[in-house]
PDB file of C-alpha atoms in Angstrom:
ATOM      1  CA  MET A   1     143.358 -91.254  79.410  1.00  0.00           C
ATOM      2  CA  LYS A   2     139.880 -89.936  80.147  1.00  0.00           C
ATOM      3  CA  LYS A   3     138.398 -92.237  77.479  1.00  0.00           C
ATOM      4  CA  GLN A   4     139.994 -95.261  79.114  1.00  0.00           C
ATOM      5  CA  VAL A   5     138.566 -94.367  82.521  1.00  0.00           C
ATOM      6  CA  VAL A   6     135.097 -93.811  81.069  1.00  0.00           C
ATOM      7  CA  ARG A   7     135.284 -97.128  79.182  1.00  0.00           C
ATOM      8  CA  PHE A   8     136.433 -98.915  82.360  1.00  0.00           C
ATOM      9  CA  VAL A   9     133.560 -97.457  84.406  1.00  0.00           C
ATOM     10  CA  GLN A  10     130.972 -98.387  81.750  1.00  0.00           C
ATOM     11  CA  ASP A  11     132.260-101.955  81.312  1.00  0.00           C
ATOM     12  CA  GLU A  12     129.860-104.291  83.132  1.00  0.00           C
ATOM     13  CA  SER A  13     131.265-107.675  82.109  1.00  0.00           C
ATOM     14  CA  GLY A  14     133.043-108.114  85.444  1.00  0.00           C
ATOM     15  CA  ALA A  15     129.883-107.249  87.355  1.00  0.00           C
ATOM     16  CA  THR A  16     127.965-109.900  85.440  1.00  0.00           C
ATOM     17  CA  ALA A  17     130.555-112.542  86.326  1.00  0.00           C
ATOM     18  CA  ILE A  18     130.352-111.563  89.986  1.00  0.00           C
ATOM     19  CA  GLU A  19     126.553-111.799  89.906  1.00  0.00           C
ATOM     20  CA  TYR A  20     126.716-115.287  88.409  1.00  0.00           C
ATOM     21  CA  GLY A  21     129.232-116.278  91.073  1.00  0.00           C
ATOM     22  CA  LEU A  22     126.956-115.021  93.848  1.00  0.00           C
ATOM     23  CA  ILE A  23     123.975-116.874  92.378  1.00  0.00           C
ATOM     24  CA  ALA A  24     126.022-120.087  92.178  1.00  0.00           C
ATOM     25  CA  ALA A  25     127.145-119.639  95.795  1.00  0.00           C
ATOM     26  CA  LEU A  26     123.567-119.146  97.004  1.00  0.00           C
ATOM     27  CA  ILE A  27     122.417-122.245  95.124  1.00  0.00           C
ATOM     28  CA  ALA A  28     125.278-124.236  96.675  1.00  0.00           C
ATOM     29  CA  VAL A  29     124.319-123.071 100.175  1.00  0.00           C
ATOM     30  CA  GLY A  30     120.714-124.114  99.517  1.00  0.00           C
ATOM     31  CA  ILE A  31     121.790-127.548  98.301  1.00  0.00           C
ATOM     32  CA  ILE A  32     124.043-128.059 101.326  1.00  0.00           C
ATOM     33  CA  ALA A  33     121.258-127.060 103.732  1.00  0.00           C
ATOM     34  CA  ALA A  34     118.786-129.388 102.028  1.00  0.00           C
ATOM     35  CA  ALA A  35     121.293-132.250 102.008  1.00  0.00           C
ATOM     36  CA  ARG A  36     121.945-131.884 105.725  1.00  0.00           C
ATOM     37  CA  GLY A  37     118.261-131.948 106.574  1.00  0.00           C
ATOM     38  CA  LEU A  38     117.553-134.820 104.220  1.00  0.00           C
ATOM     39  CA  GLY A  39     120.640-136.689 105.414  1.00  0.00           C
ATOM     40  CA  SER A  40     119.332-136.744 108.962  1.00  0.00           C
ATOM     41  CA  GLN A  41     116.002-138.153 107.824  1.00  0.00           C
ATOM     42  CA  ILE A  42     117.655-140.816 105.664  1.00  0.00           C
ATOM     43  CA  SER A  43     119.948-141.811 108.532  1.00  0.00           C
ATOM     44  CA  ALA A  44     116.979-142.183 110.873  1.00  0.00           C
ATOM     45  CA  THR A  45     115.135-144.285 108.295  1.00  0.00           C
ATOM     46  CA  PHE A  46     118.100-146.611 107.803  1.00  0.00           C
ATOM     47  CA  ASN A  47     118.497-146.958 111.573  1.00  0.00           C
ATOM     48  CA  THR A  48     114.830-147.925 111.858  1.00  0.00           C
ATOM     49  CA  VAL A  49     115.163-150.480 109.051  1.00  0.00           C
ATOM     50  CA  THR A  50     118.329-151.918 110.612  1.00  0.00           C
ATOM     51  CA  THR A  51     116.666-152.239 114.010  1.00  0.00           C
ATOM     52  CA  THR A  52     113.572-153.845 112.507  1.00  0.00           C
ATOM     53  CA  MET A  53     115.596-156.351 110.477  1.00  0.00           C
ATOM     54  CA  SER A  54     117.821-157.219 113.453  1.00  0.00           C
ATOM     55  CA  SER A  55     114.832-158.073 115.607  1.00  0.00           C
ATOM     56  CA  ALA A  56     113.105-160.109 112.875  1.00  0.00           C
TER      57      ALA A  56
END
């Protein structure tokens, strides 16, 4: 029984999976934040183009 507990405590494969999951989540948050900021700029650009073409 003691060997099983020691082996369980020393096993780090689950910790590695959790770390990869956290890294993926942080990357996703960064992408979402960048997309929101860029989306606003793209929307403003398209509105400007639409206005310019409508008045031409």
